[in-house]
Amino acid sequence: MPKETSKAKADRLKKLIAVLRKTYPNARVELNYSNPLELLVATILSAQCTDKRVNIVTAQLFKKYRSAADYANADLAELEQDIKSTGFYRNKARTLKALGQQLVERHRGEVPNSMEQLTKLPGVGRKTANVLLGNAFGINAGIVVDTHVMRLAQRLGLTTQKDPEKIEHDLMQLVPQKLWTDFAHWLIWHGRRRCIARKPDCANCEVKQLCPQIGVKK
């Protein structure tokens, strides 16, 4: 199979975006939150945990911990129990407490809205920062690369990389910046609903005519 030219890939991506936009017009982050701090906490809790489980936990957690100071002053053992069902709860509790302390000490209890400041916070890497910036602040600073985005970007032939930051770089070169947040949502929703990891539903896939199915066992 001949290598796809840059122009051909760009044309295919435009069509791909159009189909995904039509298929998932309401795509959004599936974590429940009402402010940047809640989204930050929920995103940290979502590591190795489903959004559904996180939403169950945060329904009560957010009533109890309403500010960065609440996390900073939390009893660690109590916080561990409050988030236990999300898994890795000891590490997550320590991270949330340290996060609260740093927000209070350095940011007056507010969540900063820049990549540089966010990635200095405990437990916050580029992926989490991109989630915050794109969804809580409406800033397209990068593209969220989670397990779904990584898998679909490879299957769709949009990258040959395996490192999340390199995948993000490749996608940022292809996708218009104004669509960076939406594009991640579309891939995540498609990855959860159609292009699942082990047995993707290629027969009924909305983008099958645009997908080279790289790495998919046939």
PDB file of C-alpha atoms in Angstrom:
ATOM      1  CA  MET A   1       0.000   0.000   0.000  1.00  0.00           C
ATOM      2  CA  PRO A   2       1.553   3.348  -1.059  1.00  0.00           C
ATOM      3  CA  LYS A   3       2.382   5.851   1.647  1.00  0.00           C
ATOM      4  CA  GLU A   4      -0.313   8.468   2.140  1.00  0.00           C
ATOM      5  CA  THR A   5       0.735  11.948   1.057  1.00  0.00           C
ATOM      6  CA  SER A   6       0.402  14.887   3.427  1.00  0.00           C
ATOM      7  CA  LYS A   7      -2.348  16.375   1.259  1.00  0.00           C
ATOM      8  CA  ALA A   8      -4.250  13.099   1.140  1.00  0.00           C
ATOM      9  CA  LYS A   9      -4.023  12.770   4.922  1.00  0.00           C
ATOM     10  CA  ALA A  10      -5.232  16.352   5.395  1.00  0.00           C
ATOM     11  CA  ASP A  11      -8.175  15.742   3.055  1.00  0.00           C
ATOM     12  CA  ARG A  12      -9.042  12.506   4.847  1.00  0.00           C
ATOM     13  CA  LEU A  13      -8.842  14.250   8.213  1.00  0.00           C
ATOM     14  CA  LYS A  14     -11.309  16.928   7.081  1.00  0.00           C
ATOM     15  CA  LYS A  15     -13.791  14.221   6.135  1.00  0.00           C
ATOM     16  CA  LEU A  16     -13.088  12.365   9.371  1.00  0.00           C
ATOM     17  CA  ILE A  17     -13.769  15.488  11.433  1.00  0.00           C
ATOM     18  CA  ALA A  18     -17.026  16.106   9.567  1.00  0.00           C
ATOM     19  CA  VAL A  19     -18.281  12.569  10.242  1.00  0.00           C
ATOM     20  CA  LEU A  20     -17.237  12.562  13.904  1.00  0.00           C
ATOM     21  CA  ARG A  21     -18.806  15.987  14.471  1.00  0.00           C
ATOM     22  CA  LYS A  22     -22.077  14.747  12.985  1.00  0.00           C
ATOM     23  CA  THR A  23     -21.952  11.446  14.883  1.00  0.00           C
ATOM     24  CA  TYR A  24     -21.138  12.954  18.286  1.00  0.00           C
ATOM     25  CA  PRO A  25     -22.592  16.495  18.305  1.00  0.00           C
ATOM     26  CA  ASN A  26     -22.855  16.486  22.104  1.00  0.00           C
ATOM     27  CA  ALA A  27     -19.459  14.966  22.877  1.00  0.00           C
ATOM     28  CA  ARG A  28     -18.004  16.353  26.091  1.00  0.00           C
ATOM     29  CA  VAL A  29     -15.994  15.306  29.100  1.00  0.00           C
ATOM     30  CA  GLU A  30     -18.045  12.649  30.896  1.00  0.00           C
ATOM     31  CA  LEU A  31     -16.889  13.564  34.382  1.00  0.00           C
ATOM     32  CA  ASN A  32     -19.396  15.573  36.415  1.00  0.00           C
ATOM     33  CA  TYR A  33     -18.153  18.942  37.683  1.00  0.00           C
ATOM     34  CA  SER A  34     -19.336  22.490  38.281  1.00  0.00           C
ATOM     35  CA  ASN A  35     -16.028  24.369  38.562  1.00  0.00           C
ATOM     36  CA  PRO A  36     -12.322  23.977  37.668  1.00  0.00           C
ATOM     37  CA  LEU A  37     -11.362  22.505  41.049  1.00  0.00           C
ATOM     38  CA  GLU A  38     -13.997  19.796  40.783  1.00  0.00           C
ATOM     39  CA  LEU A  39     -12.875  18.876  37.272  1.00  0.00           C
ATOM     40  CA  LEU A  40      -9.249  18.770  38.407  1.00  0.00           C
ATOM     41  CA  VAL A  41     -10.074  16.470  41.322  1.00  0.00           C
ATOM     42  CA  ALA A  42     -12.299  14.253  39.175  1.00  0.00           C
ATOM     43  CA  THR A  43      -9.621  13.950  36.495  1.00  0.00           C
ATOM     44  CA  ILE A  44      -7.017  12.899  39.059  1.00  0.00           C
ATOM     45  CA  LEU A  45      -9.432  10.323  40.470  1.00  0.00           C
ATOM     46  CA  SER A  46     -10.158   8.977  36.975  1.00  0.00           C
ATOM     47  CA  ALA A  47      -6.674   7.469  36.639  1.00  0.00           C
ATOM     48  CA  GLN A  48      -7.171   3.688  36.341  1.00  0.00           C
ATOM     49  CA  CYS A  49     -10.866   4.187  37.069  1.00  0.00           C
ATOM     50  CA  THR A  50     -14.023   4.616  35.009  1.00  0.00           C
ATOM     51  CA  ASP A  51     -15.718   7.984  34.730  1.00  0.00           C
ATOM     52  CA  LYS A  52     -18.927   6.322  35.922  1.00  0.00           C
ATOM     53  CA  ARG A  53     -17.313   5.229  39.188  1.00  0.00           C
ATOM     54  CA  VAL A  54     -15.657   8.622  39.662  1.00  0.00           C
ATOM     55  CA  ASN A  55     -19.012  10.358  39.231  1.00  0.00           C
ATOM     56  CA  ILE A  56     -20.544   8.132  41.902  1.00  0.00           C
ATOM     57  CA  VAL A  57     -17.737   9.022  44.318  1.00  0.00           C
ATOM     58  CA  THR A  58     -17.633  12.749  43.561  1.00  0.00           C
ATOM     59  CA  ALA A  59     -21.387  13.124  44.039  1.00  0.00           C
ATOM     60  CA  GLN A  60     -20.681  12.955  47.786  1.00  0.00           C
ATOM     61  CA  LEU A  61     -17.057  14.097  47.757  1.00  0.00           C
ATOM     62  CA  PHE A  62     -17.846  17.500  46.273  1.00  0.00           C
ATOM     63  CA  LYS A  63     -20.422  18.165  48.987  1.00  0.00           C
ATOM     64  CA  LYS A  64     -17.806  17.528  51.649  1.00  0.00           C
ATOM     65  CA  TYR A  65     -14.766  19.173  50.042  1.00  0.00           C
ATOM     66  CA  ARG A  66     -15.798  22.463  48.475  1.00  0.00           C
ATOM     67  CA  SER A  67     -12.499  24.331  48.265  1.00  0.00           C
ATOM     68  CA  ALA A  68      -8.773  23.809  47.863  1.00  0.00           C
ATOM     69  CA  ALA A  69      -8.436  24.531  51.581  1.00  0.00           C
ATOM     70  CA  ASP A  70     -10.787  21.646  52.367  1.00  0.00           C
ATOM     71  CA  TYR A  71      -8.427  19.235  50.607  1.00  0.00           C
ATOM     72  CA  ALA A  72      -5.368  20.899  52.136  1.00  0.00           C
ATOM     73  CA  ASN A  73      -6.774  20.488  55.642  1.00  0.00           C
ATOM     74  CA  ALA A  74      -8.299  17.051  55.093  1.00  0.00           C
ATOM     75  CA  ASP A  75      -7.581  14.163  57.421  1.00  0.00           C
ATOM     76  CA  LEU A  76      -5.638  11.853  55.126  1.00  0.00           C
ATOM     77  CA  ALA A  77      -7.160   8.614  56.416  1.00  0.00           C
ATOM     78  CA  GLU A  78     -10.650  10.058  56.068  1.00  0.00           C
ATOM     79  CA  LEU A  79      -9.964  11.301  52.542  1.00  0.00           C
ATOM     80  CA  GLU A  80      -8.637   7.861  51.629  1.00  0.00           C
ATOM     81  CA  GLN A  81     -11.919   6.294  52.697  1.00  0.00           C
ATOM     82  CA  ASP A  82     -13.913   8.921  50.813  1.00  0.00           C
ATOM     83  CA  ILE A  83     -12.240   8.006  47.508  1.00  0.00           C
ATOM     84  CA  LYS A  84     -11.383   4.356  48.183  1.00  0.00           C
ATOM     85  CA  SER A  85     -13.527   2.828  45.451  1.00  0.00           C
ATOM     86  CA  THR A  86     -11.655   4.734  42.706  1.00  0.00           C
ATOM     87  CA  GLY A  87      -8.576   2.564  43.284  1.00  0.00           C
ATOM     88  CA  PHE A  88      -5.016   3.561  44.218  1.00  0.00           C
ATOM     89  CA  TYR A  89      -6.744   5.607  46.883  1.00  0.00           C
ATOM     90  CA  ARG A  90      -3.729   6.136  49.142  1.00  0.00           C
ATOM     91  CA  ASN A  91      -1.678   7.740  46.382  1.00  0.00           C
ATOM     92  CA  LYS A  92      -4.662   9.721  45.133  1.00  0.00           C
ATOM     93  CA  ALA A  93      -5.491  11.000  48.617  1.00  0.00           C
ATOM     94  CA  ARG A  94      -1.910  12.177  49.161  1.00  0.00           C
ATOM     95  CA  THR A  95      -1.971  13.862  45.764  1.00  0.00           C
ATOM     96  CA  LEU A  96      -5.266  15.646  46.469  1.00  0.00           C
ATOM     97  CA  LYS A  97      -4.069  16.889  49.848  1.00  0.00           C
ATOM     98  CA  ALA A  98      -0.775  18.140  48.389  1.00  0.00           C
ATOM     99  CA  LEU A  99      -2.692  19.685  45.498  1.00  0.00           C
ATOM    100  CA  GLY A 100      -4.954  21.567  47.885  1.00  0.00           C
ATOM    101  CA  GLN A 101      -1.980  22.810  49.876  1.00  0.00           C
ATOM    102  CA  GLN A 102      -0.184  24.077  46.790  1.00  0.00           C
ATOM    103  CA  LEU A 103      -3.285  25.781  45.416  1.00  0.00           C
ATOM    104  CA  VAL A 104      -3.768  27.572  48.732  1.00  0.00           C
ATOM    105  CA  GLU A 105      -0.118  28.520  49.158  1.00  0.00           C
ATOM    106  CA  ARG A 106       0.686  29.571  45.597  1.00  0.00           C
ATOM    107  CA  HIS A 107      -2.591  30.355  43.853  1.00  0.00           C
ATOM    108  CA  ARG A 108      -4.874  31.746  46.566  1.00  0.00           C
ATOM    109  CA  GLY A 109      -6.943  28.592  46.399  1.00  0.00           C
ATOM    110  CA  GLU A 110      -7.765  28.991  42.713  1.00  0.00           C
ATOM    111  CA  VAL A 111      -6.927  26.607  39.875  1.00  0.00           C
ATOM    112  CA  PRO A 112      -4.517  28.327  37.447  1.00  0.00           C
ATOM    113  CA  ASN A 113      -5.400  28.492  33.759  1.00  0.00           C
ATOM    114  CA  SER A 114      -2.037  28.002  32.071  1.00  0.00           C
ATOM    115  CA  MET A 115      -0.211  24.854  31.011  1.00  0.00           C
ATOM    116  CA  GLU A 116       2.959  26.010  32.753  1.00  0.00           C
ATOM    117  CA  GLN A 117       1.286  26.577  36.115  1.00  0.00           C
ATOM    118  CA  LEU A 118      -0.981  23.534  35.963  1.00  0.00           C
ATOM    119  CA  THR A 119       1.817  21.076  35.220  1.00  0.00           C
ATOM    120  CA  LYS A 120       3.687  22.272  38.304  1.00  0.00           C
ATOM    121  CA  LEU A 121       0.841  21.033  40.503  1.00  0.00           C
ATOM    122  CA  PRO A 122       0.977  17.598  42.186  1.00  0.00           C
ATOM    123  CA  GLY A 123      -0.548  14.879  40.028  1.00  0.00           C
ATOM    124  CA  VAL A 124      -0.985  17.092  36.972  1.00  0.00           C
ATOM    125  CA  GLY A 125       0.682  16.191  33.673  1.00  0.00           C
ATOM    126  CA  ARG A 126      -0.075  17.427  30.164  1.00  0.00           C
ATOM    127  CA  LYS A 127      -3.120  15.205  29.743  1.00  0.00           C
ATOM    128  CA  THR A 128      -4.802  16.435  32.920  1.00  0.00           C
ATOM    129  CA  ALA A 129      -3.810  20.025  32.156  1.00  0.00           C
ATOM    130  CA  ASN A 130      -5.335  19.733  28.682  1.00  0.00           C
ATOM    131  CA  VAL A 131      -8.564  18.389  30.177  1.00  0.00           C
ATOM    132  CA  LEU A 132      -8.711  21.390  32.516  1.00  0.00           C
ATOM    133  CA  LEU A 133      -7.773  24.044  29.998  1.00  0.00           C
ATOM    134  CA  GLY A 134     -10.056  22.805  27.246  1.00  0.00           C
ATOM    135  CA  ASN A 135     -13.128  22.080  29.343  1.00  0.00           C
ATOM    136  CA  ALA A 136     -13.019  24.340  32.393  1.00  0.00           C
ATOM    137  CA  PHE A 137     -11.418  27.360  30.723  1.00  0.00           C
ATOM    138  CA  GLY A 138     -12.173  26.969  27.015  1.00  0.00           C
ATOM    139  CA  ILE A 139      -8.484  27.187  26.106  1.00  0.00           C
ATOM    140  CA  ASN A 140      -7.153  24.983  23.296  1.00  0.00           C
ATOM    141  CA  ALA A 141      -3.581  24.604  24.527  1.00  0.00           C
ATOM    142  CA  GLY A 142      -3.158  21.003  23.410  1.00  0.00           C
ATOM    143  CA  ILE A 143      -4.952  17.736  22.704  1.00  0.00           C
ATOM    144  CA  VAL A 144      -5.862  15.264  25.425  1.00  0.00           C
ATOM    145  CA  VAL A 145      -4.153  11.952  24.674  1.00  0.00           C
ATOM    146  CA  ASP A 146      -5.661   9.211  26.792  1.00  0.00           C
ATOM    147  CA  THR A 147      -5.794   5.500  26.007  1.00  0.00           C
ATOM    148  CA  HIS A 148      -8.688   5.994  23.556  1.00  0.00           C
ATOM    149  CA  VAL A 149      -7.105   8.888  21.658  1.00  0.00           C
ATOM    150  CA  MET A 150      -3.830   6.982  21.492  1.00  0.00           C
ATOM    151  CA  ARG A 151      -5.501   3.847  20.119  1.00  0.00           C
ATOM    152  CA  LEU A 152      -7.669   5.638  17.572  1.00  0.00           C
ATOM    153  CA  ALA A 153      -4.936   7.981  16.358  1.00  0.00           C
ATOM    154  CA  GLN A 154      -2.837   4.918  15.561  1.00  0.00           C
ATOM    155  CA  ARG A 155      -5.659   2.917  13.966  1.00  0.00           C
ATOM    156  CA  LEU A 156      -6.693   5.900  11.872  1.00  0.00           C
ATOM    157  CA  GLY A 157      -3.142   6.361  10.637  1.00  0.00           C
ATOM    158  CA  LEU A 158      -2.786   9.837  12.116  1.00  0.00           C
ATOM    159  CA  THR A 159       0.417   8.925  13.945  1.00  0.00           C
ATOM    160  CA  THR A 160       2.975   6.150  14.128  1.00  0.00           C
ATOM    161  CA  GLN A 161       4.140   7.245  17.568  1.00  0.00           C
ATOM    162  CA  LYS A 162       3.501   5.438  20.842  1.00  0.00           C
ATOM    163  CA  ASP A 163       4.541   8.141  23.302  1.00  0.00           C
ATOM    164  CA  PRO A 164       1.552  10.319  24.339  1.00  0.00           C
ATOM    165  CA  GLU A 165       3.387  13.627  23.933  1.00  0.00           C
ATOM    166  CA  LYS A 166       4.655  12.669  20.479  1.00  0.00           C
ATOM    167  CA  ILE A 167       1.152  11.562  19.494  1.00  0.00           C
ATOM    168  CA  GLU A 168      -0.183  14.886  20.746  1.00  0.00           C
ATOM    169  CA  HIS A 169       2.419  16.727  18.680  1.00  0.00           C
ATOM    170  CA  ASP A 170       1.424  14.818  15.532  1.00  0.00           C
ATOM    171  CA  LEU A 171      -2.272  15.516  16.085  1.00  0.00           C
ATOM    172  CA  MET A 172      -1.647  19.194  16.792  1.00  0.00           C
ATOM    173  CA  GLN A 173       0.092  19.453  13.416  1.00  0.00           C
ATOM    174  CA  LEU A 174      -2.959  17.993  11.667  1.00  0.00           C
ATOM    175  CA  VAL A 175      -6.015  19.273  13.532  1.00  0.00           C
ATOM    176  CA  PRO A 176      -7.003  22.973  13.509  1.00  0.00           C
ATOM    177  CA  GLN A 177      -6.312  24.470  16.942  1.00  0.00           C
ATOM    178  CA  LYS A 178      -9.896  25.618  17.451  1.00  0.00           C
ATOM    179  CA  LEU A 179     -10.936  21.940  17.314  1.00  0.00           C
ATOM    180  CA  TRP A 180      -8.297  20.457  19.619  1.00  0.00           C
ATOM    181  CA  THR A 181     -10.633  19.977  22.590  1.00  0.00           C
ATOM    182  CA  ASP A 182     -13.541  18.767  20.463  1.00  0.00           C
ATOM    183  CA  PHE A 183     -11.350  16.380  18.479  1.00  0.00           C
ATOM    184  CA  ALA A 184     -10.222  14.640  21.655  1.00  0.00           C
ATOM    185  CA  HIS A 185     -13.852  14.334  22.786  1.00  0.00           C
ATOM    186  CA  TRP A 186     -14.873  12.843  19.441  1.00  0.00           C
ATOM    187  CA  LEU A 187     -12.109  10.241  19.521  1.00  0.00           C
ATOM    188  CA  ILE A 188     -12.790   9.359  23.157  1.00  0.00           C
ATOM    189  CA  TRP A 189     -16.527   8.951  22.541  1.00  0.00           C
ATOM    190  CA  HIS A 190     -15.873   6.885  19.408  1.00  0.00           C
ATOM    191  CA  GLY A 191     -13.322   4.802  21.290  1.00  0.00           C
ATOM    192  CA  ARG A 192     -15.795   4.051  24.059  1.00  0.00           C
ATOM    193  CA  ARG A 193     -18.775   3.381  21.848  1.00  0.00           C
ATOM    194  CA  ARG A 194     -17.479   1.877  18.613  1.00  0.00           C
ATOM    195  CA  CYS A 195     -13.703   1.554  18.273  1.00  0.00           C
ATOM    196  CA  ILE A 196     -13.132  -0.365  21.491  1.00  0.00           C
ATOM    197  CA  ALA A 197      -9.775  -1.905  22.283  1.00  0.00           C
ATOM    198  CA  ARG A 198     -10.203  -5.634  21.773  1.00  0.00           C
ATOM    199  CA  LYS A 199     -13.053  -6.053  19.317  1.00  0.00           C
ATOM    200  CA  PRO A 200     -13.768  -2.812  17.472  1.00  0.00           C
ATOM    201  CA  ASP A 201     -17.126  -2.722  15.705  1.00  0.00           C
ATOM    202  CA  CYS A 202     -15.633  -2.009  12.286  1.00  0.00           C
ATOM    203  CA  ALA A 203     -18.676  -3.350  10.419  1.00  0.00           C
ATOM    204  CA  ASN A 204     -20.901  -0.600  11.814  1.00  0.00           C
ATOM    205  CA  CYS A 205     -18.249   2.092  12.164  1.00  0.00           C
ATOM    206  CA  GLU A 206     -19.250   5.525  10.948  1.00  0.00           C
ATOM    207  CA  VAL A 207     -15.713   6.276   9.721  1.00  0.00           C
ATOM    208  CA  LYS A 208     -14.828   2.871   8.264  1.00  0.00           C
ATOM    209  CA  GLN A 209     -14.413   4.332   4.762  1.00  0.00           C
ATOM    210  CA  LEU A 210     -11.802   6.734   6.134  1.00  0.00           C
ATOM    211  CA  CYS A 211      -9.943   4.309   8.394  1.00  0.00           C
ATOM    212  CA  PRO A 212      -6.956   2.186   7.320  1.00  0.00           C
ATOM    213  CA  GLN A 213      -7.564   0.017  10.416  1.00  0.00           C
ATOM    214  CA  ILE A 214      -3.884  -0.042  11.303  1.00  0.00           C
ATOM    215  CA  GLY A 215      -3.160  -2.697  13.903  1.00  0.00           C
ATOM    216  CA  VAL A 216      -6.707  -4.074  13.864  1.00  0.00           C
ATOM    217  CA  LYS A 217      -6.835  -7.862  13.680  1.00  0.00           C
ATOM    218  CA  LYS A 218      -9.067  -8.968  10.830  1.00  0.00           C
TER     219      LYS A 218
END
